[in-house]
mmCIF file of C-alpha atoms in Angstrom:
data_model
loop_
_atom_site.group_PDB
_atom_site.id
_atom_site.type_symbol
_atom_site.label_atom_id
_atom_site.label_comp_id
_atom_site.label_asym_id
_atom_site.label_seq_id
_atom_site.Cartn_x
_atom_site.Cartn_y
_atom_site.Cartn_z
ATOM 1 C CA ASN A 1 0.005 0.057 0.017
ATOM 2 C CA GLU A 2 1.288 3.458 -0.983
ATOM 3 C CA HIS A 3 0.674 6.231 1.448
ATOM 4 C CA TRP A 4 1.197 9.936 0.581
ATOM 5 C CA SER A 5 1.792 12.516 3.211
ATOM 6 C CA GLN A 6 2.894 16.074 3.392
ATOM 7 C CA THR A 7 5.344 17.065 6.102
ATOM 8 C CA SER A 8 6.174 20.423 7.413
ATOM 9 C CA LYS A 9 9.255 20.749 9.790
ATOM 10 C CA PHE A 10 10.412 23.683 11.765
ATOM 11 C CA PRO A 11 13.435 23.995 14.098
ATOM 12 C CA LEU A 12 12.530 23.875 17.886
ATOM 13 C CA LYS A 13 14.734 26.563 19.524
ATOM 14 C CA ASN A 14 15.406 27.520 23.079
ATOM 15 C CA GLU A 15 15.247 31.066 24.573
ATOM 16 C CA ASP A 16 18.814 31.804 23.311
ATOM 17 C CA GLY A 17 17.907 30.682 19.700
ATOM 18 C CA GLN A 18 19.747 27.405 19.830
ATOM 19 C CA VAL A 19 18.205 24.609 17.989
ATOM 20 C CA LEU A 20 17.129 21.783 20.320
ATOM 21 C CA GLY A 21 15.471 19.681 17.799
ATOM 22 C CA THR A 22 12.725 19.728 15.183
ATOM 23 C CA PHE A 23 9.021 20.205 15.323
ATOM 24 C CA GLY A 24 6.911 18.703 12.538
ATOM 25 C CA ILE A 25 3.369 18.110 11.270
ATOM 26 C CA THR A 26 2.468 15.387 8.889
ATOM 27 C CA VAL A 27 -0.859 15.268 7.049
ATOM 28 C CA ASP A 28 -2.103 12.079 5.314
ATOM 29 C CA MET A 29 -2.571 13.000 1.641
ATOM 30 C CA THR A 30 -3.311 9.490 0.365
ATOM 31 C CA ASP A 31 -6.962 10.155 -0.498
ATOM 32 C CA LEU A 32 -6.287 13.391 -2.063
ATOM 33 C CA LYS A 33 -3.416 12.029 -4.179
ATOM 34 C CA LYS A 34 -5.576 8.991 -5.176
ATOM 35 C CA THR A 35 -8.478 11.521 -6.292
ATOM 36 C CA GLN A 36 -5.975 13.476 -8.244
ATOM 37 C CA MET A 37 -4.554 10.478 -10.166
ATOM 38 C CA ASP A 38 -8.081 9.153 -10.763
ATOM 39 C CA LEU A 39 -9.000 12.560 -12.150
ATOM 40 C CA GLN A 40 -5.972 12.624 -14.410
ATOM 41 C CA ASN A 41 -6.750 9.193 -15.599
ATOM 42 C CA SER A 42 -10.276 9.968 -16.343
ATOM 43 C CA HIS A 43 -9.213 13.213 -18.172
ATOM 44 C CA TYR A 44 -6.707 11.107 -20.212
ATOM 45 C CA LYS A 45 -9.372 8.402 -21.128
ATOM 46 C CA PHE A 46 -11.843 11.216 -22.180
ATOM 47 C CA ARG A 47 -9.157 12.910 -24.341
ATOM 48 C CA GLN A 48 -8.409 9.674 -25.986
ATOM 49 C CA LEU A 49 -12.113 9.219 -26.728
ATOM 50 C CA ILE A 50 -12.272 12.559 -28.338
ATOM 51 C CA GLU A 51 -9.105 12.247 -30.270
ATOM 52 C CA ASN A 52 -9.863 8.790 -31.605
ATOM 53 C CA SER A 53 -13.517 9.286 -32.420
ATOM 54 C CA THR A 54 -14.564 8.725 -36.102
ATOM 55 C CA LEU A 55 -17.321 11.311 -35.603
ATOM 56 C CA GLY A 56 -16.320 15.050 -35.787
ATOM 57 C CA ILE A 57 -16.565 16.790 -32.326
ATOM 58 C CA TYR A 58 -16.247 20.446 -31.827
ATOM 59 C CA ARG A 59 -16.926 23.077 -29.066
ATOM 60 C CA ILE A 60 -18.234 26.590 -29.524
ATOM 61 C CA ASP A 61 -18.690 29.304 -27.039
ATOM 62 C CA GLU A 62 -21.964 31.197 -26.455
ATOM 63 C CA ASN A 63 -21.326 33.393 -29.411
ATOM 64 C CA GLY A 64 -20.797 30.349 -31.825
ATOM 65 C CA GLU A 65 -17.116 30.890 -31.974
ATOM 66 C CA LEU A 66 -15.174 27.705 -32.568
ATOM 67 C CA ILE A 67 -12.837 26.925 -29.661
ATOM 68 C CA MET A 68 -11.869 23.209 -30.086
ATOM 69 C CA ALA A 69 -12.185 20.471 -32.961
ATOM 70 C CA ASN A 70 -11.079 16.853 -32.665
ATOM 71 C CA PRO A 71 -8.909 15.231 -35.446
ATOM 72 C CA ALA A 72 -11.918 13.747 -37.116
ATOM 73 C CA MET A 73 -13.538 17.064 -37.511
ATOM 74 C CA VAL A 74 -10.452 18.728 -38.904
ATOM 75 C CA LYS A 75 -10.158 15.907 -41.346
ATOM 76 C CA MET A 76 -13.725 15.811 -42.350
ATOM 77 C CA LEU A 77 -13.412 19.560 -43.320
ATOM 78 C CA GLY A 78 -10.073 18.940 -44.945
ATOM 79 C CA TYR A 79 -7.879 21.244 -42.741
ATOM 80 C CA ASN A 80 -4.207 20.435 -41.673
ATOM 81 C CA SER A 81 -4.692 21.232 -37.986
ATOM 82 C CA GLU A 82 -7.098 22.090 -35.279
ATOM 83 C CA ALA A 83 -5.578 25.632 -35.178
ATOM 84 C CA ASP A 84 -6.224 26.011 -38.951
ATOM 85 C CA LEU A 85 -9.784 25.177 -38.598
ATOM 86 C CA ILE A 86 -10.451 27.269 -35.455
ATOM 87 C CA SER A 87 -8.995 30.383 -37.247
ATOM 88 C CA GLN A 88 -11.637 30.281 -39.833
ATOM 89 C CA ASN A 89 -14.672 32.584 -39.516
ATOM 90 C CA GLU A 90 -18.213 31.034 -39.665
ATOM 91 C CA GLU A 91 -18.773 32.143 -43.256
ATOM 92 C CA LYS A 92 -15.926 29.919 -44.467
ATOM 93 C CA ILE A 93 -17.272 26.786 -42.648
ATOM 94 C CA TYR A 94 -21.103 27.217 -42.679
ATOM 95 C CA SER A 95 -22.966 27.313 -45.944
ATOM 96 C CA SER A 96 -25.798 29.272 -44.319
ATOM 97 C CA VAL A 97 -25.090 31.758 -41.493
ATOM 98 C CA ASN A 98 -28.932 31.792 -40.906
ATOM 99 C CA SER A 99 -29.099 28.135 -40.360
ATOM 100 C CA ARG A 100 -26.099 28.320 -38.151
ATOM 101 C CA LYS A 101 -27.747 31.140 -36.099
ATOM 102 C CA ARG A 102 -30.946 28.953 -35.933
ATOM 103 C CA PHE A 103 -28.964 26.011 -34.571
ATOM 104 C CA LEU A 104 -27.194 28.176 -32.054
ATOM 105 C CA GLN A 105 -30.541 29.754 -30.980
ATOM 106 C CA ILE A 106 -32.079 26.350 -30.437
ATOM 107 C CA LEU A 107 -29.003 25.155 -28.522
ATOM 108 C CA GLN A 108 -29.107 28.313 -26.327
ATOM 109 C CA ARG A 109 -32.908 28.150 -25.740
ATOM 110 C CA GLU A 110 -33.267 24.202 -25.215
ATOM 111 C CA GLU A 111 -29.683 23.530 -24.169
ATOM 112 C CA SER A 112 -29.521 20.523 -26.612
ATOM 113 C CA VAL A 113 -30.196 19.767 -30.103
ATOM 114 C CA THR A 114 -30.500 16.299 -31.703
ATOM 115 C CA GLY A 115 -30.311 15.585 -35.370
ATOM 116 C CA TYR A 116 -29.919 19.210 -36.940
ATOM 117 C CA GLU A 117 -29.135 18.804 -40.535
ATOM 118 C CA ASP A 118 -26.928 21.330 -42.200
ATOM 119 C CA ILE A 119 -24.296 21.875 -44.946
ATOM 120 C CA LEU A 120 -20.596 22.667 -43.997
ATOM 121 C CA ILE A 121 -18.064 23.773 -46.340
ATOM 122 C CA LYS A 122 -14.560 22.100 -46.614
ATOM 123 C CA LEU A 123 -11.329 23.922 -47.136
ATOM 124 C CA ASP A 124 -11.403 22.925 -50.842
ATOM 125 C CA LYS A 125 -14.859 24.806 -51.206
ATOM 126 C CA SER A 126 -16.785 21.515 -51.621
ATOM 127 C CA ARG A 127 -19.769 20.825 -49.342
ATOM 128 C CA ILE A 128 -20.867 18.103 -47.064
ATOM 129 C CA ASP A 129 -24.192 17.220 -45.572
ATOM 130 C CA VAL A 130 -23.989 16.801 -41.881
ATOM 131 C CA ARG A 131 -26.263 15.760 -39.009
ATOM 132 C CA GLU A 132 -25.276 17.547 -35.664
ATOM 133 C CA SER A 133 -26.253 16.964 -32.126
ATOM 134 C CA GLY A 134 -25.216 19.196 -29.419
ATOM 135 C CA TRP A 135 -25.710 20.120 -25.715
ATOM 136 C CA SER A 136 -24.479 22.822 -23.245
ATOM 137 C CA ILE A 137 -21.741 22.184 -20.675
ATOM 138 C CA LYS A 138 -22.213 23.868 -17.460
ATOM 139 C CA ASP A 139 -20.281 24.869 -14.250
ATOM 140 C CA ARG A 140 -21.451 23.950 -10.770
ATOM 141 C CA GLU A 141 -23.417 27.302 -10.580
ATOM 142 C CA ASN A 142 -25.345 26.316 -13.760
ATOM 143 C CA ASN A 143 -23.551 28.732 -15.927
ATOM 144 C CA ILE A 144 -22.928 27.705 -19.529
ATOM 145 C CA LEU A 145 -19.121 27.141 -20.281
ATOM 146 C CA TYR A 146 -19.462 26.040 -23.882
ATOM 147 C CA TYR A 147 -21.490 23.915 -26.285
ATOM 148 C CA GLU A 148 -20.261 20.446 -27.334
ATOM 149 C CA ILE A 149 -21.341 19.265 -30.838
ATOM 150 C CA ILE A 150 -21.076 15.817 -32.487
ATOM 151 C CA VAL A 151 -20.922 15.886 -36.361
ATOM 152 C CA GLU A 152 -21.854 12.935 -38.575
ATOM 153 C CA ASP A 153 -21.016 13.304 -42.384
ATOM 154 C CA ILE A 154 -24.165 12.075 -44.123
ATOM 155 C CA THR A 155 -23.378 13.232 -47.625
ATOM 156 C CA GLU A 156 -23.008 9.637 -48.967
ATOM 157 C CA GLN A 157 -26.326 8.677 -47.261
ATOM 158 C CA ASN A 158 -28.046 11.611 -48.888
ATOM 159 C CA GLN A 159 -26.609 10.903 -52.235
ATOM 160 C CA VAL A 160 -28.113 7.247 -51.998
ATOM 161 C CA LEU A 161 -31.449 8.494 -50.947
ATOM 162 C CA ASN A 162 -31.658 10.893 -53.863
ATOM 163 C CA ILE A 163 -30.843 8.173 -56.331
ATOM 164 C CA LEU A 164 -33.412 6.027 -54.729
ATOM 165 C CA HIS A 165 -35.955 8.756 -54.862
ATOM 166 C CA GLU A 166 -35.195 9.461 -58.618
ATOM 167 C CA SER A 167 -35.228 5.773 -59.340
ATOM 168 C CA GLU A 168 -38.719 5.527 -57.749
ATOM 169 C CA PHE A 169 -39.932 8.600 -59.656
ATOM 170 C CA LYS A 170 -38.812 7.104 -62.837
ATOM 171 C CA TYR A 171 -40.420 3.797 -62.093
ATOM 172 C CA ARG A 172 -43.720 5.417 -61.311
ATOM 173 C CA MET A 173 -43.521 7.632 -64.305
ATOM 174 C CA LEU A 174 -42.948 4.511 -66.486
ATOM 175 C CA ILE A 175 -45.900 2.696 -64.843
ATOM 176 C CA ASP A 176 -48.123 5.607 -65.219
ATOM 177 C CA LYS A 177 -47.408 5.842 -68.970
ATOM 178 C CA LEU A 178 -48.090 2.177 -69.817
ATOM 179 C CA SER A 179 -51.349 1.441 -71.350
ATOM 180 C CA GLU A 180 -51.327 -2.288 -70.098
ATOM 181 C CA ALA A 181 -52.457 -3.332 -66.639
ATOM 182 C CA VAL A 182 -49.546 -3.745 -64.283
ATOM 183 C CA PHE A 183 -49.516 -5.396 -60.939
ATOM 184 C CA LEU A 184 -47.033 -6.637 -58.404
ATOM 185 C CA LYS A 185 -47.539 -9.946 -56.512
ATOM 186 C CA ILE A 186 -45.377 -10.631 -53.483
ATOM 187 C CA GLU A 187 -45.916 -13.645 -51.409
ATOM 188 C CA ASP A 188 -49.399 -14.300 -52.788
ATOM 189 C CA LYS A 189 -50.481 -10.606 -52.167
ATOM 190 C CA PHE A 190 -51.158 -8.103 -54.787
ATOM 191 C CA GLU A 191 -49.204 -4.856 -54.116
#
């Protein structure tokens, strides 16, 4: 078992100022040291989770200014570093400032947003469809410190849905133009 303690020692002097010995106080710091180590370990694990996430994660202040972005977010938008991304103003990242303001207003009013869809602009000026979920992070006095947002790139998913809708539209147009009767039978049921 390890024990941590803090010791303070002072010389014990007589009336003539001669040192007769030492006087000391020792305080057991084991619980405090363990708590500090647990907190450091927890912070390390949380940081690893943020750094290694495949989803984009970023933080904004109450004004919507970007204050942190994880590597996945930096990569998603095509920047070289977190500092490069943070240095950009919102017109360079968000395709619609009004949509961004609406997102921030919902976040401020309700303190959380789930499934907000928007379009972000990458460094190379291409656009990506994203789904964002965010929430407020508060201090013990219930004051908002910042907002944390998780971003999922849904560009490919939306492209597939558009192709599917287009295909369905073409199929329905074809069926509507036929002069013959058309039916679909699945498992002995007419659709």
